Short mmCIF file of C-alpha atoms in Angstrom, two decimals:
data_model
loop_
_atom_site.label_atom_id
_atom_site.label_comp_id
_atom_site.label_asym_id
_atom_site.label_seq_id
_atom_site.Cartn_x
_atom_site.Cartn_y
_atom_site.Cartn_z
CA MET Y 1 -10.12 -51.08 36.95
CA ARG Y 2 -10.35 -52.79 33.57
CA VAL Y 3 -11.87 -49.64 32.03
CA MET Y 4 -9.08 -47.47 33.45
CA ARG Y 5 -6.49 -49.92 32.12
CA TRP Y 6 -7.93 -49.70 28.60
CA ILE Y 7 -8.06 -45.92 28.80
CA GLY Y 8 -4.40 -45.86 29.86
CA ILE Y 9 -3.48 -48.21 26.99
CA ALA Y 10 -5.36 -45.99 24.51
CA LEU Y 11 -3.68 -42.82 25.75
CA GLY Y 12 -0.29 -44.50 25.69
CA GLY Y 13 -0.93 -45.60 22.12
CA LEU Y 14 -1.81 -42.06 21.08
CA VAL Y 15 1.36 -40.71 22.69
CA LEU Y 16 3.51 -43.34 20.97
CA THR Y 17 1.84 -42.59 17.64
CA ALA Y 18 2.48 -38.87 18.07
CA VAL Y 19 6.12 -39.50 18.99
CA PHE Y 20 6.53 -41.75 15.96
CA LEU Y 21 5.03 -39.13 13.61
CA LEU Y 22 7.25 -36.40 15.07
CA TRP Y 23 10.27 -38.65 14.63
CA ILE Y 24 9.52 -39.65 11.04
CA ALA Y 25 8.81 -36.00 10.11
CA ASP Y 26 12.46 -35.26 10.86
CA THR Y 27 13.84 -38.01 8.63
CA SER Y 28 14.71 -37.75 4.94
CA ILE Y 29 11.29 -39.21 4.12
CA GLY Y 30 9.54 -36.61 6.27
CA HIS Y 31 11.67 -33.79 4.85
CA ARG Y 32 10.73 -34.77 1.30
CA PHE Y 33 7.06 -34.96 2.29
CA ILE Y 34 7.21 -31.45 3.82
CA ALA Y 35 8.94 -30.01 0.73
CA ASP Y 36 6.32 -31.64 -1.52
CA ARG Y 37 3.48 -30.28 0.61
CA ILE Y 38 4.95 -26.76 0.43
CA ALA Y 39 5.30 -27.05 -3.36
CA ALA Y 40 1.69 -28.23 -3.63
CA GLN Y 41 0.37 -25.06 -2.01
CA ALA Y 42 -1.41 -22.82 -4.52
CA PRO Y 43 -2.59 -19.61 -2.86
CA GLY Y 44 -4.70 -17.18 -4.85
CA SER Y 45 -1.88 -14.63 -4.83
CA GLY Y 46 0.05 -16.74 -7.34
CA LEU Y 47 3.02 -17.26 -4.98
CA ARG Y 48 4.72 -20.63 -5.37
CA ILE Y 49 7.55 -21.95 -3.17
CA ARG Y 50 9.93 -24.72 -4.20
CA ILE Y 51 12.54 -26.26 -1.87
CA GLY Y 52 15.07 -28.62 -3.45
CA ARG Y 53 16.14 -30.35 -0.23
CA ILE Y 54 15.81 -30.05 3.55
CA ASP Y 55 18.83 -30.97 5.69
CA GLY Y 56 19.37 -30.93 9.45
CA SER Y 57 16.57 -30.97 11.99
CA ILE Y 58 13.27 -29.22 11.37
CA TYR Y 59 12.96 -28.81 15.15
CA SER Y 60 16.08 -26.67 15.64
CA LYS Y 61 18.72 -26.06 12.96
CA VAL Y 62 17.61 -26.68 9.40
CA ARG Y 63 19.22 -25.97 6.02
CA LEU Y 64 17.00 -25.32 3.04
CA LYS Y 65 18.67 -26.03 -0.31
CA ASP Y 66 17.69 -24.48 -3.63
CA VAL Y 67 14.84 -22.25 -2.40
CA ARG Y 68 12.88 -20.72 -5.29
CA LEU Y 69 9.97 -18.27 -5.18
CA TYR Y 70 7.68 -17.82 -8.18
CA ASP Y 71 4.87 -15.48 -9.11
CA ARG Y 72 2.46 -16.00 -12.01
CA GLN Y 73 5.11 -14.84 -14.52
CA GLY Y 74 7.94 -17.03 -13.23
CA LEU Y 75 10.92 -17.07 -10.87
CA PHE Y 76 11.56 -13.87 -8.91
CA PHE Y 77 13.82 -15.01 -6.01
CA HIS Y 78 16.38 -17.77 -5.58
CA ALA Y 79 18.62 -18.79 -2.68
CA SER Y 80 20.87 -21.81 -3.09
CA ASP Y 81 21.25 -22.17 0.68
CA ALA Y 82 19.26 -20.83 3.66
CA ARG Y 83 20.27 -21.68 7.23
CA LEU Y 84 17.47 -21.44 9.77
CA HIS Y 85 17.81 -21.84 13.53
CA TRP Y 86 14.40 -21.67 15.15
CA THR Y 87 12.14 -23.01 17.89
CA PRO Y 88 8.91 -24.35 16.36
CA ALA Y 89 7.46 -25.00 19.82
CA GLY Y 90 7.00 -21.23 20.02
CA TRP Y 91 3.84 -21.63 17.96
CA LEU Y 92 2.24 -23.25 21.01
CA ALA Y 93 2.64 -19.88 22.72
CA ASN Y 94 1.45 -17.94 19.62
CA ARG Y 95 5.00 -16.83 18.79
CA LEU Y 96 7.31 -17.06 15.79
CA ASP Y 97 10.71 -17.63 17.39
CA ILE Y 98 13.72 -17.50 15.02
CA THR Y 99 17.20 -17.39 16.52
CA SER Y 100 18.90 -16.73 13.19
CA LEU Y 101 18.30 -16.88 9.45
CA VAL Y 102 21.41 -16.73 7.25
CA VAL Y 103 21.35 -16.67 3.46
CA PRO Y 104 24.90 -16.67 2.03
CA VAL Y 105 23.90 -15.87 -1.57
CA ALA Y 106 20.54 -14.90 -3.05
CA THR Y 107 19.26 -13.47 -6.32
CA LEU Y 108 16.33 -11.11 -6.85
CA ASN Y 109 15.41 -11.69 -10.50
CA LYS Y 110 12.55 -9.19 -10.57
CA LEU Y 111 9.96 -7.55 -8.36
CA PRO Y 112 7.09 -10.00 -7.75
CA LYS Y 113 3.62 -9.34 -9.10
CA LEU Y 114 1.23 -11.11 -6.76
CA ARG Y 115 -2.54 -11.15 -7.00
CA PRO Y 116 -4.20 -9.54 -3.94
CA SER Y 117 -5.72 -12.15 -1.67
CA GLU Y 118 -9.50 -12.44 -1.69
CA THR Y 119 -9.31 -13.42 1.98
CA LYS Y 120 -9.00 -10.27 4.06
CA ARG Y 121 -6.28 -10.61 6.66
CA PRO Y 122 -4.97 -8.09 9.18
CA ILE Y 123 -1.97 -5.98 8.19
CA LEU Y 124 -0.59 -6.18 11.73
CA PRO Y 125 0.08 -9.74 13.03
CA GLY Y 126 -1.81 -11.14 15.98
CA PHE Y 127 1.21 -13.08 17.30
CA ASP Y 128 4.65 -12.29 18.73
CA ILE Y 129 7.70 -12.28 16.47
CA ARG Y 130 11.33 -12.69 17.47
CA ILE Y 131 14.09 -12.79 14.87
CA GLY Y 132 17.47 -12.74 16.59
CA SER Y 133 19.35 -12.04 13.36
CA LEU Y 134 18.57 -11.95 9.66
CA THR Y 135 21.53 -11.88 7.26
CA VAL Y 136 21.80 -11.94 3.49
CA ASN Y 137 25.52 -11.82 2.80
CA LYS Y 138 25.24 -11.30 -0.96
CA LEU Y 139 22.05 -10.23 -2.74
CA ALA Y 140 22.33 -10.01 -6.52
CA ILE Y 141 19.72 -7.69 -8.02
CA GLU Y 142 19.17 -8.50 -11.69
CA PRO Y 143 18.52 -5.92 -14.47
CA GLN Y 144 14.80 -6.78 -14.58
CA VAL Y 145 14.46 -4.92 -11.27
CA PRO Y 146 14.12 -1.15 -12.04
CA GLY Y 147 17.55 0.25 -12.80
CA GLY Y 148 18.48 -1.72 -15.90
CA LYS Y 149 21.74 -3.23 -14.66
CA ARG Y 150 22.96 -5.91 -12.26
CA ARG Y 151 23.77 -4.75 -8.72
CA ILE Y 152 25.06 -6.42 -5.57
CA GLY Y 153 23.95 -5.70 -2.03
CA LYS Y 154 23.67 -7.17 1.45
CA LEU Y 155 21.33 -6.73 4.37
CA TYR Y 156 21.16 -7.66 8.02
CA GLY Y 157 18.71 -6.98 10.80
CA SER Y 158 16.69 -8.21 13.75
CA ALA Y 159 13.15 -7.93 15.12
CA ASP Y 160 11.50 -8.45 18.50
CA ILE Y 161 7.77 -7.76 18.63
CA ARG Y 162 6.30 -9.08 21.86
CA LYS Y 163 4.97 -8.13 25.31
CA GLY Y 164 4.01 -4.65 24.16
CA ARG Y 165 7.40 -3.80 22.66
CA ALA Y 166 8.46 -3.48 19.03
CA LEU Y 167 12.21 -3.39 18.41
CA ILE Y 168 13.28 -3.59 14.76
CA ARG Y 169 16.71 -2.97 13.27
CA LEU Y 170 17.60 -3.15 9.59
CA ASN Y 171 20.81 -2.26 7.76
CA ALA Y 172 21.52 -2.59 4.05
CA ASP Y 173 24.45 -1.77 1.78
CA ALA Y 174 24.82 -1.95 -1.98
CA SER Y 175 27.78 -1.90 -4.33
CA ALA Y 176 26.17 1.08 -6.09
CA GLY Y 177 26.76 3.06 -2.89
CA ASP Y 178 23.29 2.91 -1.29
CA ARG Y 179 23.27 2.81 2.52
CA LEU Y 180 20.30 2.22 4.84
CA ALA Y 181 20.19 2.21 8.64
CA PHE Y 182 16.78 1.87 10.31
CA LEU Y 183 15.76 1.53 13.96
CA ILE Y 184 12.43 1.66 15.76
CA ASP Y 185 12.03 0.86 19.45
CA ALA Y 186 8.55 1.43 20.87
CA GLU Y 187 7.16 0.25 24.19
CA PRO Y 188 4.27 2.30 25.65
CA ASP Y 189 4.27 0.58 29.06
CA GLY Y 190 8.04 1.02 29.33
CA ASN Y 191 7.85 4.69 28.28
CA ARG Y 192 10.17 3.94 25.37
CA PHE Y 193 10.14 5.40 21.86
CA ASP Y 194 13.03 5.80 19.45
CA LEU Y 195 12.91 6.17 15.69
CA ASP Y 196 15.90 6.67 13.38
CA LEU Y 197 16.31 6.27 9.64
CA ASP Y 198 19.30 7.23 7.53
CA LEU Y 199 19.16 6.47 3.79
CA THR Y 200 21.62 7.68 1.18
CA ALA Y 201 21.71 6.73 -2.49
CA PRO Y 202 24.25 8.23 -4.92
CA THR Y 203 23.70 9.11 -8.57
CA GLY Y 204 22.48 5.96 -10.29
CA GLY Y 205 21.86 4.24 -6.93
CA ILE Y 206 19.36 1.44 -6.39
CA VAL Y 207 16.87 3.48 -4.36
CA GLY Y 208 16.79 6.31 -6.88
CA GLN Y 209 16.31 3.90 -9.77
CA ILE Y 210 13.46 2.12 -8.01
CA ILE Y 211 11.61 5.44 -7.45
CA GLY Y 212 12.39 6.54 -11.00
CA THR Y 213 15.33 8.94 -10.80
CA GLN Y 214 19.05 8.75 -11.55
CA ARG Y 215 19.77 11.61 -9.14
CA PRO Y 216 21.23 11.22 -5.64
CA VAL Y 217 18.69 10.75 -2.84
CA ALA Y 218 19.04 11.29 0.92
CA ILE Y 219 16.36 10.73 3.58
CA LYS Y 220 16.87 11.10 7.31
CA ILE Y 221 14.54 10.73 10.33
CA ALA Y 222 15.82 11.49 13.81
CA GLY Y 223 14.47 12.71 17.13
CA GLN Y 224 14.68 12.70 20.90
CA GLY Y 225 12.37 11.84 23.77
CA ASP Y 226 10.27 8.89 24.91
CA TRP Y 227 6.75 7.50 24.51
CA THR Y 228 5.14 10.33 26.47
CA ASP Y 229 6.91 13.10 24.57
CA TRP Y 230 8.99 12.60 21.43
CA ARG Y 231 9.96 15.20 18.84
CA GLY Y 232 11.67 14.49 15.55
CA GLN Y 233 12.26 15.62 11.99
CA LEU Y 234 12.14 14.10 8.53
CA ARG Y 235 14.37 15.55 5.83
CA GLY Y 236 14.44 14.43 2.21
CA ASP Y 237 16.81 15.70 -0.50
CA VAL Y 238 17.16 14.96 -4.21
CA SER Y 239 20.30 16.29 -5.89
CA GLY Y 240 20.90 18.38 -2.78
CA ALA Y 241 17.53 20.15 -3.07
CA ARG Y 242 15.17 19.81 -0.10
CA ILE Y 243 11.94 18.12 -1.22
CA ALA Y 244 10.59 17.11 2.20
CA GLN Y 245 10.81 18.86 5.54
CA LEU Y 246 8.44 17.54 8.18
CA GLU Y 247 8.23 17.94 11.94
CA LEU Y 248 7.17 14.72 13.70
CA ALA Y 249 5.78 14.18 17.19
CA ASN Y 250 4.52 11.41 19.42
CA ASN Y 251 2.58 12.25 22.57
CA ARG Y 252 1.49 9.07 24.41
CA GLY Y 253 0.65 7.33 21.14
CA ASP Y 254 -0.89 10.35 19.41
CA PHE Y 255 1.27 10.98 16.35
CA ALA Y 256 1.48 14.27 14.47
CA LEU Y 257 3.28 15.71 11.48
CA ASP Y 258 3.59 19.20 10.04
CA GLY Y 259 5.69 20.44 7.16
CA ARG Y 260 6.16 20.91 3.44
CA LEU Y 261 6.72 18.74 0.38
CA ALA Y 262 8.33 20.45 -2.64
CA LEU Y 263 7.67 17.84 -5.33
CA SER Y 264 8.02 19.96 -8.48
CA THR Y 265 11.58 18.74 -9.16
CA ILE Y 266 10.67 15.03 -9.10
CA THR Y 267 7.11 15.02 -10.53
CA HIS Y 268 5.52 15.79 -13.88
CA GLY Y 269 2.17 16.72 -15.39
CA LYS Y 270 -0.90 17.08 -13.19
CA LEU Y 271 0.83 16.07 -9.96
CA GLN Y 272 3.52 18.68 -10.52
CA ARG Y 273 0.98 21.42 -11.25
CA LEU Y 274 -1.33 20.50 -8.38
CA SER Y 275 1.49 20.42 -5.79
CA SER Y 276 3.40 23.49 -7.00
CA PRO Y 277 5.22 25.38 -5.58
CA ALA Y 278 4.99 23.33 -2.36
CA LEU Y 279 2.51 21.04 -0.67
CA ARG Y 280 1.77 21.83 2.96
CA ILE Y 281 0.93 18.74 4.96
CA ARG Y 282 -0.49 18.61 8.49
CA GLY Y 283 -2.05 15.73 10.35
CA ASN Y 284 -2.38 13.60 13.45
CA ALA Y 285 -3.30 10.01 14.16
CA ALA Y 286 -3.90 7.79 17.16
CA LEU Y 287 -3.37 4.01 17.01
CA LYS Y 288 -5.44 1.93 19.41
CA ASN Y 289 -6.38 -1.73 19.09
CA ARG Y 290 -4.93 -1.68 15.55
CA ARG Y 291 -7.39 1.07 14.56
CA LEU Y 292 -5.83 4.26 13.18
CA ASP Y 293 -7.94 7.35 13.89
CA THR Y 294 -6.49 9.95 11.56
CA LYS Y 295 -6.91 13.51 10.31
CA LEU Y 296 -4.74 14.75 7.46
CA GLN Y 297 -4.74 17.95 5.43
CA LEU Y 298 -2.75 18.67 2.26
CA SER Y 299 -2.81 22.08 0.60
CA SER Y 300 -1.11 23.95 -2.22
CA GLN Y 301 -1.94 26.99 -4.32
CA ALA Y 302 -4.06 24.77 -6.56
CA LEU Y 303 -5.71 22.28 -4.22
CA THR Y 304 -6.69 21.44 -0.65
CA ILE Y 305 -7.57 17.93 0.54
CA LYS Y 306 -8.79 16.92 3.99
CA LEU Y 307 -8.96 13.28 5.13
CA ALA Y 308 -10.64 12.22 8.36
CA GLY Y 309 -11.76 8.86 9.68
CA ILE Y 310 -10.79 5.39 10.82
CA VAL Y 311 -8.42 2.98 9.08
CA ASP Y 312 -8.89 -0.44 10.69
CA LEU Y 313 -5.60 -2.33 10.30
CA ALA Y 314 -7.00 -5.42 12.02
CA SER Y 315 -9.65 -6.01 9.36
CA ASN Y 316 -8.11 -4.01 6.47
CA ARG Y 317 -11.00 -1.61 6.03
CA PHE Y 318 -12.09 2.01 6.15
CA SER Y 319 -14.53 2.55 9.02
CA PRO Y 320 -15.23 5.03 7.36
CA LEU Y 321 -12.87 7.59 5.77
CA ASN Y 322 -14.19 11.00 4.67
CA ILE Y 323 -12.54 13.07 1.93
CA ASP Y 324 -13.09 16.79 1.37
CA ALA Y 325 -11.27 18.39 -1.60
CA HIS Y 326 -11.36 21.94 -3.00
CA LEU Y 327 -9.86 22.73 -6.42
CA LEU Y 328 -8.56 26.30 -6.29
CA GLU Y 329 -6.82 26.46 -9.67
CA PRO Y 330 -8.67 24.34 -12.26
CA ARG Y 331 -5.94 24.92 -14.88
CA ALA Y 332 -3.62 22.82 -12.74
CA LEU Y 333 -5.92 19.84 -13.37
CA PHE Y 334 -6.60 20.54 -17.07
CA PRO Y 335 -4.85 23.40 -18.92
CA ASN Y 336 -8.06 24.37 -20.77
CA MET Y 337 -10.25 24.27 -17.63
CA THR Y 338 -11.57 27.27 -15.73
CA GLY Y 339 -14.07 27.50 -12.91
CA ARG Y 340 -14.68 28.58 -9.36
CA ASP Y 341 -15.38 26.92 -6.04
CA VAL Y 342 -15.01 23.35 -7.38
CA GLN Y 343 -15.55 21.02 -4.40
CA LEU Y 344 -15.61 17.27 -3.91
CA LYS Y 345 -16.93 15.40 -0.89
CA ALA Y 346 -16.48 11.62 -0.79
CA ARG Y 347 -16.75 8.77 1.69
CA LEU Y 348 -15.11 5.32 1.73
CA ASP Y 349 -16.54 2.55 3.89
CA GLY Y 350 -15.50 -1.11 3.86
CA ALA Y 351 -12.59 -3.35 2.89
CA PHE Y 352 -9.65 -1.57 1.23
CA GLY Y 353 -10.01 -3.15 -2.21
CA SER Y 354 -13.81 -3.25 -2.33
CA ALA Y 355 -15.01 -0.38 -0.14
CA SER Y 356 -18.29 1.27 -1.01
CA PHE Y 357 -18.04 4.94 -1.94
CA ASP Y 358 -20.32 7.87 -2.50
CA TYR Y 359 -19.37 11.31 -3.72
CA LEU Y 360 -20.74 14.77 -4.45
CA LEU Y 361 -19.01 17.22 -6.82
CA THR Y 362 -20.31 20.78 -7.01
CA ALA Y 363 -19.28 24.03 -8.70
CA PRO Y 364 -21.13 27.32 -9.51
CA PHE Y 365 -19.33 27.37 -12.85
CA VAL Y 366 -16.92 25.14 -14.80
CA ALA Y 367 -15.70 25.65 -18.38
CA PHE Y 368 -13.49 23.85 -20.87
CA ASP Y 369 -12.21 26.27 -23.49
CA GLN Y 370 -15.27 28.45 -24.31
CA THR Y 371 -17.95 25.94 -23.29
CA GLY Y 372 -19.17 26.22 -19.71
CA LEU Y 373 -21.59 24.65 -17.26
CA GLU Y 374 -23.44 26.68 -14.63
CA SER Y 375 -24.51 25.31 -11.22
CA VAL Y 376 -22.90 21.92 -11.76
CA ARG Y 377 -23.71 19.00 -9.47
CA ALA Y 378 -22.42 15.45 -9.96
CA SER Y 379 -22.99 12.54 -7.59
CA GLY Y 380 -22.93 8.79 -7.44
CA GLN Y 381 -22.41 5.66 -5.39
CA GLY Y 382 -20.39 2.58 -6.16
CA ARG Y 383 -17.73 0.18 -4.99
CA LEU Y 384 -13.97 0.06 -5.42
CA SER Y 385 -12.58 -2.73 -7.58
CA LYS Y 386 -9.63 -3.60 -9.75
CA SER Y 387 -8.98 -1.18 -12.60
CA PRO Y 388 -11.08 0.01 -14.29
CA VAL Y 389 -13.34 1.23 -11.49
CA LEU Y 390 -16.95 1.80 -12.56
CA VAL Y 391 -18.21 5.11 -11.14
CA PRO Y 392 -21.96 5.79 -11.48
CA LEU Y 393 -22.63 9.38 -12.52
CA LYS Y 394 -25.64 11.64 -12.16
CA LEU Y 395 -24.75 15.09 -13.46
CA ALA Y 396 -26.97 18.17 -13.55
CA ALA Y 397 -26.28 21.69 -14.78
CA GLN Y 398 -28.54 24.75 -14.84
CA ARG Y 399 -27.24 25.92 -18.21
CA ILE Y 400 -24.57 25.37 -20.85
CA THR Y 401 -22.81 28.56 -21.97
CA GLY Y 402 -20.60 29.41 -24.91
CA VAL Y 403 -22.77 27.68 -27.51
CA GLY Y 404 -24.80 30.69 -28.65
CA ASP Y 405 -27.97 32.30 -27.33
CA VAL Y 406 -30.37 29.95 -29.11
CA ALA Y 407 -28.60 26.74 -28.19
CA GLY Y 408 -27.88 28.08 -24.70
CA GLY Y 409 -31.57 28.67 -24.19
CA ILE Y 410 -32.39 25.15 -25.28
CA LEU Y 411 -29.64 23.52 -23.20
CA ALA Y 412 -31.03 24.59 -19.85
CA ASN Y 413 -31.59 22.40 -16.77
CA ILE Y 414 -29.72 19.56 -18.42
CA SER Y 415 -29.05 16.25 -16.67
CA VAL Y 416 -26.91 13.26 -17.59
CA ASN Y 417 -27.16 9.78 -16.10
CA GLY Y 418 -24.60 7.12 -16.81
CA SER Y 419 -21.32 5.71 -15.58
CA VAL Y 420 -17.61 6.39 -15.96
CA ARG Y 421 -14.88 3.76 -16.18
CA VAL Y 422 -11.82 5.12 -14.38
CA THR Y 423 -8.23 4.02 -14.93
CA SER Y 424 -4.94 5.75 -14.13
CA LYS Y 425 -4.84 7.17 -17.67
CA ALA Y 426 -8.42 7.73 -18.87
CA LEU Y 427 -12.03 8.42 -17.97
CA THR Y 428 -14.41 6.57 -20.31
CA GLY Y 429 -18.19 7.03 -20.18
CA SER Y 430 -20.87 4.57 -21.21
CA SER Y 431 -24.66 4.18 -21.35
CA ALA Y 432 -25.33 7.88 -20.83
CA THR Y 433 -28.78 9.47 -21.23
CA THR Y 434 -29.33 13.21 -21.44
CA THR Y 435 -32.60 14.96 -20.63
CA LEU Y 436 -33.87 18.54 -20.59
CA ALA Y 437 -36.35 20.04 -18.19
CA PRO Y 438 -39.74 21.27 -19.57
CA PRO Y 439 -40.80 23.11 -21.61
CA ALA Y 440 -38.30 21.41 -23.91
CA LYS Y 441 -39.22 17.85 -24.78
CA ALA Y 442 -36.97 15.33 -23.06
CA ARG Y 443 -34.88 13.70 -25.71
CA ALA Y 444 -31.47 12.31 -26.39
CA ILE Y 445 -29.23 14.96 -27.90
CA PRO Y 446 -25.74 15.04 -29.33
CA THR Y 447 -23.18 16.27 -26.83
CA ARG Y 448 -19.54 17.13 -27.02
CA CYS Y 449 -16.58 16.34 -24.77
CA PHE Y 450 -15.60 19.13 -22.40
CA CYS Y 451 -12.35 17.53 -21.23
CA PRO Y 452 -9.01 18.14 -22.96
CA PRO Y 453 -8.17 15.72 -25.81
CA ASP Y 454 -5.53 13.81 -23.82
CA SER Y 455 -7.88 12.89 -20.97
CA CYS Y 456 -10.85 11.32 -22.79
CA ARG Y 457 -12.23 10.38 -26.19
CA GLY Y 458 -15.49 12.34 -26.46
CA ILE Y 459 -19.15 11.49 -26.20
CA ARG Y 460 -20.67 10.97 -29.64
CA SER Y 461 -24.26 10.97 -28.40
CA ALA Y 462 -26.33 10.19 -25.36
CA LYS Y 463 -27.31 6.84 -26.85
CA ALA Y 464 -23.84 5.82 -27.98
CA ARG Y 465 -20.90 4.75 -25.90
CA GLY Y 466 -18.20 7.39 -25.59
CA SER Y 467 -15.99 9.31 -23.18
CA PHE Y 468 -16.67 12.11 -20.77
#
């Protein structure tokens, strides 16, 4: 009996201690401690959160004063007052339960630049989410956000993602004239599927400025049916010209699209040439256990690309993804390039930002200006990384043409081993060695750049650093 009495006293003491801690957490002292702990957080992304004061009860209705969000370059969002009504006990049931979140006035100073997390987390959450209402009555968008001038907008919405159903509504309006209405309601077990989006942005609107155009933009998605059979359409216009026309379908969770993208009026350079006059797009995907099994084909007069494989949204990785591309019009890639049957096969396997890759590029003939390569084969294996990406290169060609009979005879069965540093603007080679097959003596030889001047810097020699 004495042992049981002491056990009861100990348990009672623990309960009283827990009650005391819960009580003090909801006092001014506890609120300050929570705000300080939030400010002390230093995630690798560079995001910092500062809360000036916490009023009300953290267990039901709480007001957050002077909320500031920072990235590595400084303040990017500020709300002087945020009113949150929530049920924190929902976490015990693995649920984020917010009755309402109201922000009377907020300012978006700039778009945040956060460092990608080194810890790989799922894109899709593993817990239920319920947001009864989200309202930002006045959102001031400062000139640092693309567009170059101050704009005012507001947004309101709700979300309920639980028990196999996803219901999300979002509406936004801006003083520049932009209007957005979005709805998705999907519940496989309830045979429910509805998807609607209506976006309009006038000349000089926020959406157009963010995507880099001053012209009016209109995008609409609508359809009819349910989870077992849904058919819809996507239409996109810029300045009244149709740039996107896609047919959408959902058949018991198998999604499909088929249509055309006419991007020539809103793109420039290589992308414009490669997609002209229109890009045909066809594909299907099935989502199961947060794994997207997809097949997608894009084709134009200049290029065809086929993608097939698994995108694992639970672990943020390719498992794997295969790429098959065929360049039909080399001049669309480089104006001084000619060739035939230029093909690329590649494979991505692993986490999105650091997936391993291997590739094989082949062509019977490729030429830049008057200098050509016969029976070209390039291959390599590496790993994705932040720019620049280092791409190992092993290139072989049966013969180089356009350099004269004597030199052409010498430059036979040539091979190059090295690496290429790839950025969005340049391809830069380094540590390359060039060899010739017998009877010629293997030796390093001077080589020239076959790419157009605006795409690389030239290889000075096989022993020197340069550009491919």
